Amino acid sequence: MNRLMTLLAATMIALVSLGAAVAPAQAQEPLRLTLRDGVIEALPFALPNFQAEVAGSEQMAADISRVIAEDLNGTGLFRQIQSSAFISTPAGFGSPIEFADWRAINAQALITGAVAVNGSQVTVKFRLYDVFSGAEMGQGLQFAGTTDSWRRMSHKVADAVYSRITGEAGYFDSRIVYVAETGPKDDRAKRLAIMDYDGANVQYLTDSSAIVLAPRF
């Protein structure tokens, strides 16, 4: 188990209370404990906006960074450190990391990345660092695709980060198939639709002329 996962697990604190008054020692009554609650302290991570490696990539770089952060924050296991707390940011994707600056704001994980948009194509690459050990976690990854697939690439980055820290498979690149209903109550139109796990990228797979009861695989 890597160091970050050990820290994450160590923050799970069981709050206990005595279930009964302590009896005299000679009575040999068993000690009864009642588990009341559990608390998980989210792991703080820093994610500077991914850098635009090509002019005109700035907005997509910011959007990709935002979606990755939303994915991780939404799990309850991670907490993003706001950029206003940053002491420094990497000068470039391959630039040395000033780990002392990130330790000073209590970041335990650092995610850096870069985005390049060339026409209808986009390339996204990232690296994940364990701040306190000053080491990269795994190798950097790169994803490439069309510009309309940028959200899916964002989810793939979040999946990789989640997996490397927790040891469990990520789920952000999941898609949901469902029946979308529109129209008045007595004349509902049903269409089969698919969307990202977070409700984005809705696509209709059938039109209202088809009879749709439920998805079938």
Coordinates of N, CA and C in Angstrom, one line a residue:
M1 N 0.9 -1.2 0.0 CA 0.0 0.0 0.0 C 0.9 1.2 0.0
N2 N 0.7 2.2 -0.9 CA 1.5 3.3 -0.9 C 1.3 4.3 0.2
R3 N 2.2 5.2 0.4 CA 2.2 6.1 1.6 C 0.9 6.9 1.6
L4 N 0.5 7.5 0.5 CA -0.7 8.3 0.5 C -1.9 7.5 0.9
M5 N -2.0 6.3 0.4 CA -3.2 5.4 0.8 C -3.2 5.1 2.2
T6 N -2.0 4.9 2.8 CA -1.8 4.7 4.2 C -2.3 5.9 5.0
L7 N -2.0 7.1 4.6 CA -2.4 8.3 5.2 C -3.9 8.4 5.2
L8 N -4.5 8.1 4.0 CA -5.9 8.2 3.8 C -6.7 7.3 4.8
A9 N -6.1 6.0 4.9 CA -6.8 5.0 5.7 C -6.6 5.4 7.2
A10 N -5.5 6.1 7.5 CA -5.2 6.4 8.9 C -6.2 7.5 9.4
T11 N -6.8 8.2 8.5 CA -7.7 9.3 9.0 C -9.1 8.8 9.3
M12 N -9.4 7.5 9.0 CA -10.7 6.9 9.4 C -10.7 6.6 10.9
I13 N -11.4 7.5 11.6 CA -11.4 7.4 13.1 C -12.8 6.9 13.6
A14 N -12.8 5.8 14.3 CA -14.0 5.3 14.9 C -14.3 6.0 16.2
L15 N -15.5 6.6 16.3 CA -15.8 7.3 17.6 C -16.6 6.2 18.4
V16 N -16.1 6.0 19.6 CA -16.7 5.0 20.4 C -17.2 5.5 21.7
S17 N -18.2 4.9 22.3 CA -18.7 5.3 23.6 C -18.9 4.0 24.5
L18 N -18.8 4.2 25.8 CA -19.0 3.0 26.6 C -20.5 2.7 26.6
G19 N -20.8 1.4 26.4 CA -22.2 1.0 26.4 C -22.8 0.8 27.7
A20 N -22.0 0.6 28.8 CA -22.6 0.5 30.1 C -21.6 1.0 31.1
A21 N -22.1 1.2 32.3 CA -21.2 1.7 33.4 C -20.2 0.6 33.7
V22 N -19.0 1.0 34.2 CA -18.0 0.0 34.5 C -18.3 -0.6 35.8
A23 N -18.4 -2.0 35.8 CA -18.8 -2.7 37.0 C -17.6 -2.9 37.9
P24 N -17.7 -3.3 39.1 CA -16.6 -3.6 40.0 C -15.7 -4.6 39.4
A25 N -14.4 -4.5 39.6 CA -13.4 -5.3 39.0 C -13.7 -6.8 39.3
Q26 N -14.2 -7.1 40.5 CA -14.4 -8.5 40.8 C -15.6 -9.1 40.1
A27 N -16.4 -8.3 39.5 CA -17.6 -8.8 38.9 C -17.2 -9.4 37.5
Q28 N -16.1 -9.0 37.0 CA -15.6 -9.5 35.7 C -16.6 -9.3 34.6
E29 N -17.3 -8.2 34.6 CA -18.2 -7.9 33.5 C -17.5 -7.5 32.3
P30 N -17.9 -8.0 31.1 CA -17.2 -7.7 29.8 C -17.4 -6.2 29.5
L31 N -16.4 -5.6 28.9 CA -16.4 -4.2 28.4 C -17.2 -4.2 27.1
R32 N -18.3 -3.4 27.1 CA -19.1 -3.3 25.9 C -18.9 -1.9 25.3
L33 N -18.6 -1.9 24.0 CA -18.3 -0.7 23.2 C -19.4 -0.6 22.1
T34 N -19.9 0.6 21.9 CA -20.9 0.8 20.9 C -20.3 1.7 19.8
L35 N -20.2 1.3 18.6 CA -19.7 2.1 17.5 C -20.7 3.1 17.1
R36 N -20.5 4.4 17.3 CA -21.5 5.4 17.0 C -21.4 6.0 15.6
D37 N -20.1 6.2 15.2 CA -20.0 7.0 14.0 C -18.6 6.8 13.4
G38 N -18.4 7.2 12.1 CA -17.1 7.1 11.5 C -16.8 8.4 10.8
V39 N -15.6 8.8 10.8 CA -15.2 10.1 10.1 C -14.0 9.9 9.2
I40 N -14.1 10.4 8.0 CA -13.0 10.3 7.0 C -12.6 11.7 6.7
E41 N -11.3 12.0 7.0 CA -10.8 13.3 6.7 C -10.2 13.2 5.2
A42 N -10.8 14.1 4.4 CA -10.4 14.1 3.0 C -8.9 14.5 2.8
L43 N -8.3 13.8 1.8 CA -6.9 14.0 1.5 C -6.7 15.3 0.7
P44 N -5.9 16.3 1.2 CA -5.8 17.5 0.5 C -4.9 17.4 -0.7
F45 N -5.3 17.9 -1.9 CA -4.5 17.8 -3.1 C -4.5 19.2 -3.8
A46 N -3.4 19.4 -4.5 CA -3.3 20.7 -5.3 C -3.3 20.4 -6.7
L47 N -4.0 21.2 -7.5 CA -4.2 21.0 -8.9 C -4.1 22.3 -9.6
P48 N -2.9 22.8 -9.9 CA -2.8 24.1 -10.7 C -3.4 23.8 -12.0
N49 N -4.0 24.9 -12.6 CA -4.6 24.8 -13.9 C -3.6 24.1 -14.9
F50 N -4.0 23.1 -15.7 CA -3.1 22.5 -16.6 C -2.6 23.6 -17.6
Q51 N -1.4 23.5 -18.0 CA -0.8 24.5 -18.9 C -1.2 24.3 -20.3
A52 N -1.3 25.4 -21.0 CA -1.6 25.4 -22.4 C -0.3 25.4 -23.2
E53 N 0.0 24.2 -23.9 CA 1.2 24.1 -24.6 C 1.2 24.7 -26.0
V54 N -0.1 25.0 -26.4 CA -0.2 25.6 -27.7 C -1.2 26.8 -27.6
A55 N -0.9 27.9 -28.2 CA -1.7 29.1 -28.1 C -3.2 28.8 -28.5
G56 N -4.1 29.3 -27.7 CA -5.5 29.0 -28.0 C -6.0 27.8 -27.2
S57 N -5.2 27.1 -26.4 CA -5.6 26.0 -25.6 C -5.9 26.3 -24.2
E58 N -5.9 27.6 -23.8 CA -6.0 28.1 -22.4 C -7.4 27.7 -21.9
Q59 N -8.5 28.0 -22.6 CA -9.8 27.7 -22.0 C -10.0 26.2 -21.8
M60 N -9.6 25.4 -22.8 CA -9.8 23.9 -22.6 C -8.9 23.4 -21.5
A61 N -7.7 24.0 -21.3 CA -6.9 23.5 -20.2 C -7.6 23.8 -18.9
A62 N -8.2 25.0 -18.8 CA -8.9 25.4 -17.5 C -10.1 24.5 -17.3
D63 N -10.8 24.2 -18.4 CA -12.0 23.3 -18.3 C -11.7 21.9 -17.8
I64 N -10.6 21.4 -18.4 CA -10.2 20.0 -18.1 C -9.7 20.0 -16.6
S65 N -9.0 21.0 -16.2 CA -8.6 21.0 -14.7 C -9.8 21.1 -13.8
R66 N -10.8 21.8 -14.2 CA -12.0 22.0 -13.4 C -12.7 20.6 -13.2
V67 N -12.9 19.9 -14.3 CA -13.6 18.6 -14.3 C -12.9 17.6 -13.5
I68 N -11.5 17.6 -13.6 CA -10.7 16.6 -12.8 C -11.0 16.9 -11.3
A69 N -10.9 18.2 -10.9 CA -11.1 18.6 -9.5 C -12.5 18.2 -9.1
E70 N -13.5 18.5 -9.9 CA -14.9 18.1 -9.5 C -15.0 16.6 -9.3
D71 N -14.4 15.8 -10.1 CA -14.5 14.4 -10.0 C -13.9 14.0 -8.6
L72 N -12.7 14.4 -8.3 CA -12.1 14.0 -7.1 C -12.8 14.6 -5.8
N73 N -13.2 15.8 -5.9 CA -13.9 16.4 -4.7 C -15.2 15.7 -4.4
G74 N -15.8 15.3 -5.5 CA -17.1 14.6 -5.3 C -17.1 13.3 -4.6
T75 N -15.9 12.7 -4.5 CA -15.9 11.4 -3.8 C -15.9 11.5 -2.3
G76 N -15.6 12.7 -1.8 CA -15.5 12.9 -0.3 C -14.2 12.4 0.2
L77 N -13.4 11.8 -0.6 CA -12.1 11.3 -0.1 C -10.9 12.3 -0.4
F78 N -11.2 13.3 -1.2 CA -10.2 14.3 -1.6 C -10.7 15.7 -1.3
R79 N -9.8 16.6 -1.0 CA -10.2 18.0 -0.8 C -9.2 18.9 -1.6
Q80 N -9.7 19.6 -2.5 CA -8.9 20.5 -3.3 C -8.4 21.7 -2.5
I81 N -7.1 22.0 -2.6 CA -6.6 23.3 -2.0 C -6.8 24.4 -3.0
Q82 N -7.4 25.5 -2.6 CA -7.6 26.6 -3.5 C -6.3 27.2 -4.0
S83 N -6.4 27.7 -5.2 CA -5.2 28.2 -5.9 C -4.7 29.5 -5.1
S84 N -5.5 30.2 -4.4 CA -5.1 31.4 -3.7 C -4.1 31.0 -2.6
A85 N -4.0 29.8 -2.2 CA -3.0 29.4 -1.2 C -1.7 29.0 -1.8
F86 N -1.6 28.8 -3.1 CA -0.3 28.4 -3.7 C 0.8 29.4 -3.5
I87 N 2.0 28.9 -3.2 CA 3.1 29.7 -3.0 C 3.9 29.8 -4.3
S88 N 3.9 28.7 -5.1 CA 4.5 28.7 -6.4 C 3.7 27.8 -7.3
T89 N 3.9 27.8 -8.6 CA 3.4 26.9 -9.5 C 4.5 26.5 -10.5
P90 N 4.4 25.2 -11.1 CA 5.5 24.8 -12.0 C 5.6 25.7 -13.2
A91 N 6.8 26.1 -13.6 CA 7.0 27.0 -14.7 C 6.6 26.3 -16.0
G92 N 6.7 25.0 -16.1 CA 6.3 24.2 -17.3 C 6.0 22.8 -16.9
F93 N 5.5 22.0 -17.8 CA 5.0 20.7 -17.5 C 6.2 19.8 -17.0
G94 N 7.4 20.0 -17.6 CA 8.5 19.2 -17.2 C 9.5 19.9 -16.2
S95 N 9.1 21.0 -15.7 CA 9.9 21.8 -14.8 C 10.0 21.1 -13.4
P96 N 11.1 21.4 -12.7 CA 11.3 20.8 -11.4 C 10.2 21.3 -10.5
I97 N 9.8 20.4 -9.5 CA 8.7 20.8 -8.6 C 9.4 21.3 -7.3
E98 N 8.9 22.4 -6.8 CA 9.4 22.9 -5.5 C 8.5 22.3 -4.4
F99 N 8.9 21.1 -4.0 CA 8.0 20.4 -3.1 C 7.8 21.1 -1.7
A100 N 8.9 21.8 -1.3 CA 8.7 22.5 0.0 C 7.6 23.5 0.0
D101 N 7.3 24.1 -1.2 CA 6.2 25.1 -1.3 C 4.9 24.4 -1.1
W102 N 4.8 23.2 -1.6 CA 3.5 22.4 -1.5 C 3.3 21.8 -0.1
R103 N 4.5 21.4 0.5 CA 4.4 20.9 1.9 C 3.9 22.0 2.8
A104 N 4.3 23.2 2.5 CA 4.0 24.4 3.4 C 2.5 24.6 3.5
I105 N 1.8 24.3 2.4 CA 0.3 24.5 2.4 C -0.4 23.1 2.7
N106 N 0.3 22.1 3.1 CA -0.2 20.8 3.6 C -0.8 20.0 2.4
A107 N -0.4 20.3 1.2 CA -0.8 19.4 0.1 C -0.1 18.1 0.2
Q108 N -0.9 17.0 0.1 CA -0.3 15.7 0.2 C -0.2 15.1 -1.2
A109 N -0.9 15.5 -2.2 CA -0.8 15.1 -3.6 C -0.8 16.3 -4.5
L110 N 0.0 16.3 -5.5 CA 0.1 17.4 -6.5 C -0.2 16.8 -7.9
I111 N -1.1 17.4 -8.6 CA -1.4 17.0 -10.0 C -1.0 18.1 -10.9
T112 N -0.1 17.8 -11.9 CA 0.2 18.8 -12.9 C -0.1 18.2 -14.3
G113 N -0.3 19.1 -15.2 CA -0.7 18.6 -16.6 C -0.5 19.7 -17.6
A114 N -0.7 19.3 -18.9 CA -0.6 20.2 -20.0 C -1.6 19.8 -21.0
V115 N -2.1 20.8 -21.8 CA -3.1 20.5 -22.9 C -2.6 21.2 -24.1
A116 N -2.8 20.5 -25.3 CA -2.4 21.1 -26.6 C -3.6 20.8 -27.5
V117 N -4.1 21.9 -28.1 CA -5.2 21.8 -29.0 C -4.6 22.2 -30.4
N118 N -4.8 21.2 -31.3 CA -4.4 21.5 -32.7 C -5.5 21.1 -33.7
G119 N -6.2 22.2 -34.1 CA -7.4 22.0 -34.9 C -8.5 21.2 -34.2
S120 N -8.9 20.1 -34.7 CA -9.9 19.3 -34.0 C -9.4 18.3 -33.1
Q121 N -8.1 18.3 -32.9 CA -7.4 17.3 -32.0 C -6.9 17.9 -30.7
V122 N -7.0 17.2 -29.6 CA -6.5 17.7 -28.4 C -5.6 16.6 -27.7
T123 N -4.6 17.0 -27.0 CA -3.7 16.1 -26.3 C -3.7 16.5 -24.8
V124 N -3.8 15.6 -23.9 CA -3.8 15.9 -22.5 C -2.8 15.0 -21.8
K125 N -1.9 15.5 -21.0 CA -1.0 14.7 -20.3 C -0.9 15.2 -18.9
F126 N -0.5 14.3 -18.0 CA -0.5 14.7 -16.5 C 0.5 13.9 -15.8
R127 N 0.9 14.4 -14.6 CA 1.7 13.7 -13.7 C 1.2 13.8 -12.3
L128 N 1.4 12.8 -11.4 CA 0.9 12.8 -10.0 C 2.1 12.7 -9.1
Y129 N 2.2 13.5 -8.1 CA 3.3 13.5 -7.2 C 2.8 13.3 -5.7
D130 N 3.6 12.5 -5.0 CA 3.4 12.4 -3.5 C 4.3 13.5 -3.0
V131 N 3.6 14.6 -2.4 CA 4.4 15.8 -2.0 C 5.4 15.5 -0.9
F132 N 5.0 14.7 0.1 CA 5.9 14.6 1.3 C 7.1 13.7 1.0
S133 N 6.9 12.7 0.1 CA 8.1 11.9 -0.3 C 8.9 12.6 -1.4
G134 N 8.2 13.5 -2.1 CA 8.9 14.2 -3.2 C 9.1 13.3 -4.4
A135 N 8.2 12.3 -4.6 CA 8.4 11.3 -5.7 C 7.1 11.3 -6.5
E136 N 7.3 11.0 -7.8 CA 6.2 10.8 -8.7 C 5.5 9.5 -8.5
M137 N 4.2 9.5 -8.5 CA 3.5 8.2 -8.3 C 3.1 7.7 -9.7
G138 N 3.8 6.6 -10.0 CA 3.6 6.0 -11.4 C 4.2 6.9 -12.4
Q139 N 4.0 6.5 -13.7 CA 4.5 7.3 -14.8 C 3.5 8.2 -15.3
G140 N 3.9 9.3 -15.9 CA 3.0 10.3 -16.5 C 2.2 9.6 -17.6
L141 N 1.0 10.0 -17.8 CA 0.1 9.5 -18.9 C -0.3 10.6 -19.9
Q142 N -0.6 10.1 -21.1 CA -1.0 11.1 -22.1 C -2.2 10.5 -22.8
F143 N -3.2 11.3 -23.1 CA -4.4 10.9 -23.8 C -4.6 11.9 -25.0
A144 N -5.1 11.3 -26.1 CA -5.3 12.1 -27.3 C -6.6 11.8 -27.9
G145 N -7.3 12.7 -28.5 CA -8.6 12.5 -29.1 C -9.1 13.8 -29.7
T146 N -10.4 13.8 -30.1 CA -10.9 15.0 -30.7 C -11.3 16.0 -29.6
T147 N -11.5 17.2 -30.0 CA -11.8 18.3 -29.0 C -13.2 18.0 -28.3
D148 N -14.1 17.3 -29.0 CA -15.4 17.1 -28.4 C -15.3 15.9 -27.3
S149 N -14.2 15.3 -27.2 CA -14.0 14.2 -26.2 C -13.2 14.7 -25.0
W150 N -13.0 16.0 -24.8 CA -12.2 16.5 -23.8 C -12.7 16.2 -22.4
R151 N -14.0 16.1 -22.2 CA -14.6 15.7 -20.9 C -14.2 14.3 -20.5
R152 N -14.3 13.4 -21.5 CA -14.0 12.0 -21.3 C -12.5 11.9 -20.9
M153 N -11.6 12.6 -21.6 CA -10.2 12.6 -21.2 C -10.0 13.1 -19.8
S154 N -10.7 14.1 -19.4 CA -10.7 14.6 -18.0 C -11.0 13.5 -17.0
H155 N -12.1 12.8 -17.3 CA -12.5 11.7 -16.4 C -11.4 10.6 -16.4
K156 N -10.8 10.4 -17.5 CA -9.7 9.3 -17.5 C -8.5 9.8 -16.6
V157 N -8.2 11.0 -16.6 CA -7.1 11.5 -15.8 C -7.6 11.3 -14.3
A158 N -8.8 11.7 -14.0 CA -9.3 11.6 -12.6 C -9.3 10.1 -12.2
D159 N -9.7 9.2 -13.1 CA -9.6 7.8 -12.8 C -8.2 7.3 -12.4
A160 N -7.2 7.8 -13.2 CA -5.9 7.4 -13.0 C -5.4 7.9 -11.6
V161 N -5.7 9.1 -11.3 CA -5.3 9.7 -10.0 C -6.0 8.9 -8.9
Y162 N -7.3 8.7 -9.0 CA -8.0 8.0 -7.9 C -7.4 6.6 -7.7
S163 N -7.1 5.9 -8.8 CA -6.6 4.5 -8.7 C -5.2 4.5 -8.1
R164 N -4.4 5.4 -8.5 CA -3.0 5.4 -7.9 C -3.0 5.7 -6.4
I165 N -3.9 6.5 -6.0 CA -3.9 6.9 -4.5 C -4.6 5.9 -3.7
T166 N -5.8 5.4 -4.2 CA -6.6 4.5 -3.3 C -6.3 3.0 -3.6
G167 N -5.8 2.7 -4.7 CA -5.6 1.3 -5.1 C -6.8 0.7 -5.7
E168 N -7.9 1.4 -5.8 CA -9.2 1.0 -6.4 C -9.4 1.6 -7.8
A169 N -10.1 0.9 -8.6 CA -10.4 1.4 -9.9 C -11.3 2.6 -9.9
G170 N -11.0 3.6 -10.7 CA -11.9 4.8 -10.8 C -13.1 4.5 -11.5
Y171 N -14.1 5.4 -11.4 CA -15.4 5.2 -12.0 C -15.9 6.5 -12.8
F172 N -15.0 7.5 -12.9 CA -15.4 8.7 -13.5 C -15.7 8.7 -15.0
D173 N -15.1 7.7 -15.7 CA -15.3 7.5 -17.1 C -16.6 6.6 -17.4
S174 N -17.3 6.3 -16.4 CA -18.5 5.5 -16.5 C -19.6 6.3 -17.3
R175 N -20.5 5.6 -18.0 CA -21.6 6.3 -18.7 C -22.9 5.6 -18.2
I176 N -24.0 6.3 -18.3 CA -25.3 5.9 -17.8 C -26.3 5.9 -18.9
V177 N -27.0 4.8 -19.1 CA -28.0 4.7 -20.1 C -29.4 4.8 -19.4
Y178 N -30.3 5.6 -19.9 CA -31.6 5.8 -19.1 C -32.7 6.2 -20.1
V179 N -33.9 6.2 -19.6 CA -35.0 6.6 -20.5 C -35.4 8.0 -20.1
A180 N -35.3 8.9 -21.1 CA -35.6 10.3 -20.9 C -37.1 10.5 -21.3
E181 N -37.8 11.2 -20.4 CA -39.3 11.5 -20.7 C -39.5 13.0 -20.8
T182 N -40.3 13.3 -21.8 CA -40.7 14.7 -21.9 C -42.2 14.8 -22.3
G183 N -42.7 16.0 -22.2 CA -44.1 16.2 -22.6 C -45.1 16.1 -21.5
P184 N -46.4 16.4 -21.8 CA -47.4 16.4 -20.7 C -47.6 15.0 -20.1
K185 N -48.2 15.0 -18.9 CA -48.3 13.8 -18.2 C -49.1 12.7 -18.9
D186 N -50.1 13.1 -19.7 CA -50.9 12.1 -20.4 C -50.5 11.7 -21.8
D187 N -49.3 12.3 -22.2 CA -48.8 12.0 -23.5 C -47.2 12.1 -23.5
R188 N -46.6 11.3 -22.6 CA -45.2 11.3 -22.4 C -44.5 10.8 -23.7
A189 N -43.4 11.5 -24.1 CA -42.5 11.0 -25.1 C -41.3 10.4 -24.5
K190 N -40.9 9.2 -24.8 CA -39.8 8.5 -24.2 C -38.7 8.3 -25.2
R191 N -37.5 8.6 -24.8 CA -36.3 8.4 -25.7 C -35.2 7.7 -24.9
L192 N -34.5 6.8 -25.5 CA -33.3 6.2 -24.9 C -32.2 7.1 -24.9
A193 N -31.5 7.4 -23.8 CA -30.4 8.4 -23.8 C -29.2 7.8 -23.0
I194 N -28.1 8.5 -23.2 CA -26.8 8.1 -22.5 C -26.2 9.4 -22.1
M195 N -25.5 9.3 -20.9 CA -24.8 10.5 -20.4 C -23.6 10.1 -19.6
D196 N -22.7 11.0 -19.3 CA -21.6 10.8 -18.4 C -22.1 10.6 -17.0
Y197 N -21.3 10.0 -16.2 CA -21.7 9.7 -14.8 C -22.2 11.0 -14.1
D198 N -21.6 12.1 -14.5 CA -21.9 13.4 -13.8 C -23.1 14.2 -14.4
G199 N -23.7 13.5 -15.4 CA -24.9 14.2 -16.1 C -24.6 15.0 -17.3
A200 N -23.3 15.1 -17.7 CA -22.9 15.8 -18.8 C -22.9 14.9 -20.1
N201 N -22.8 15.6 -21.2 CA -22.7 14.9 -22.5 C -24.0 14.0 -22.8
V202 N -25.1 14.5 -22.6 CA -26.4 13.8 -22.9 C -26.5 13.6 -24.4
Q203 N -26.7 12.3 -24.8 CA -27.0 12.0 -26.2 C -28.2 11.1 -26.3
Y204 N -29.1 11.4 -27.2 CA -30.3 10.6 -27.4 C -30.0 9.5 -28.5
L205 N -30.3 8.3 -28.1 CA -30.1 7.1 -28.9 C -31.2 6.7 -29.8
T206 N -32.4 7.2 -29.4 CA -33.6 6.9 -30.2 C -34.5 8.2 -30.3
D207 N -35.4 8.2 -31.2 CA -36.3 9.4 -31.2 C -37.7 8.9 -30.5
S208 N -38.6 9.9 -30.4 CA -39.8 9.6 -29.7 C -40.7 8.7 -30.4
S209 N -40.4 8.3 -31.7 CA -41.3 7.4 -32.4 C -41.1 6.0 -32.0
A210 N -39.9 5.7 -31.4 CA -39.6 4.3 -31.0 C -40.3 4.0 -29.6
I211 N -40.7 2.8 -29.5 CA -41.3 2.3 -28.2 C -40.2 2.0 -27.2
V212 N -40.1 2.7 -26.1 CA -39.0 2.5 -25.2 C -39.6 2.3 -23.8
L213 N -39.2 1.1 -23.2 CA -39.7 0.8 -21.8 C -38.5 0.9 -20.9
A214 N -37.4 0.4 -21.3 CA -36.2 0.4 -20.4 C -35.0 0.0 -21.3
P215 N -33.8 0.4 -20.9 CA -32.6 0.0 -21.6 C -32.4 -1.5 -21.6
R216 N -31.8 -2.0 -22.6 CA -31.6 -3.5 -22.7 C -30.2 -3.7 -23.3
F217 N -29.4 -4.5 -22.7 CA -28.0 -4.8 -23.2 C -27.9 -6.2 -23.6

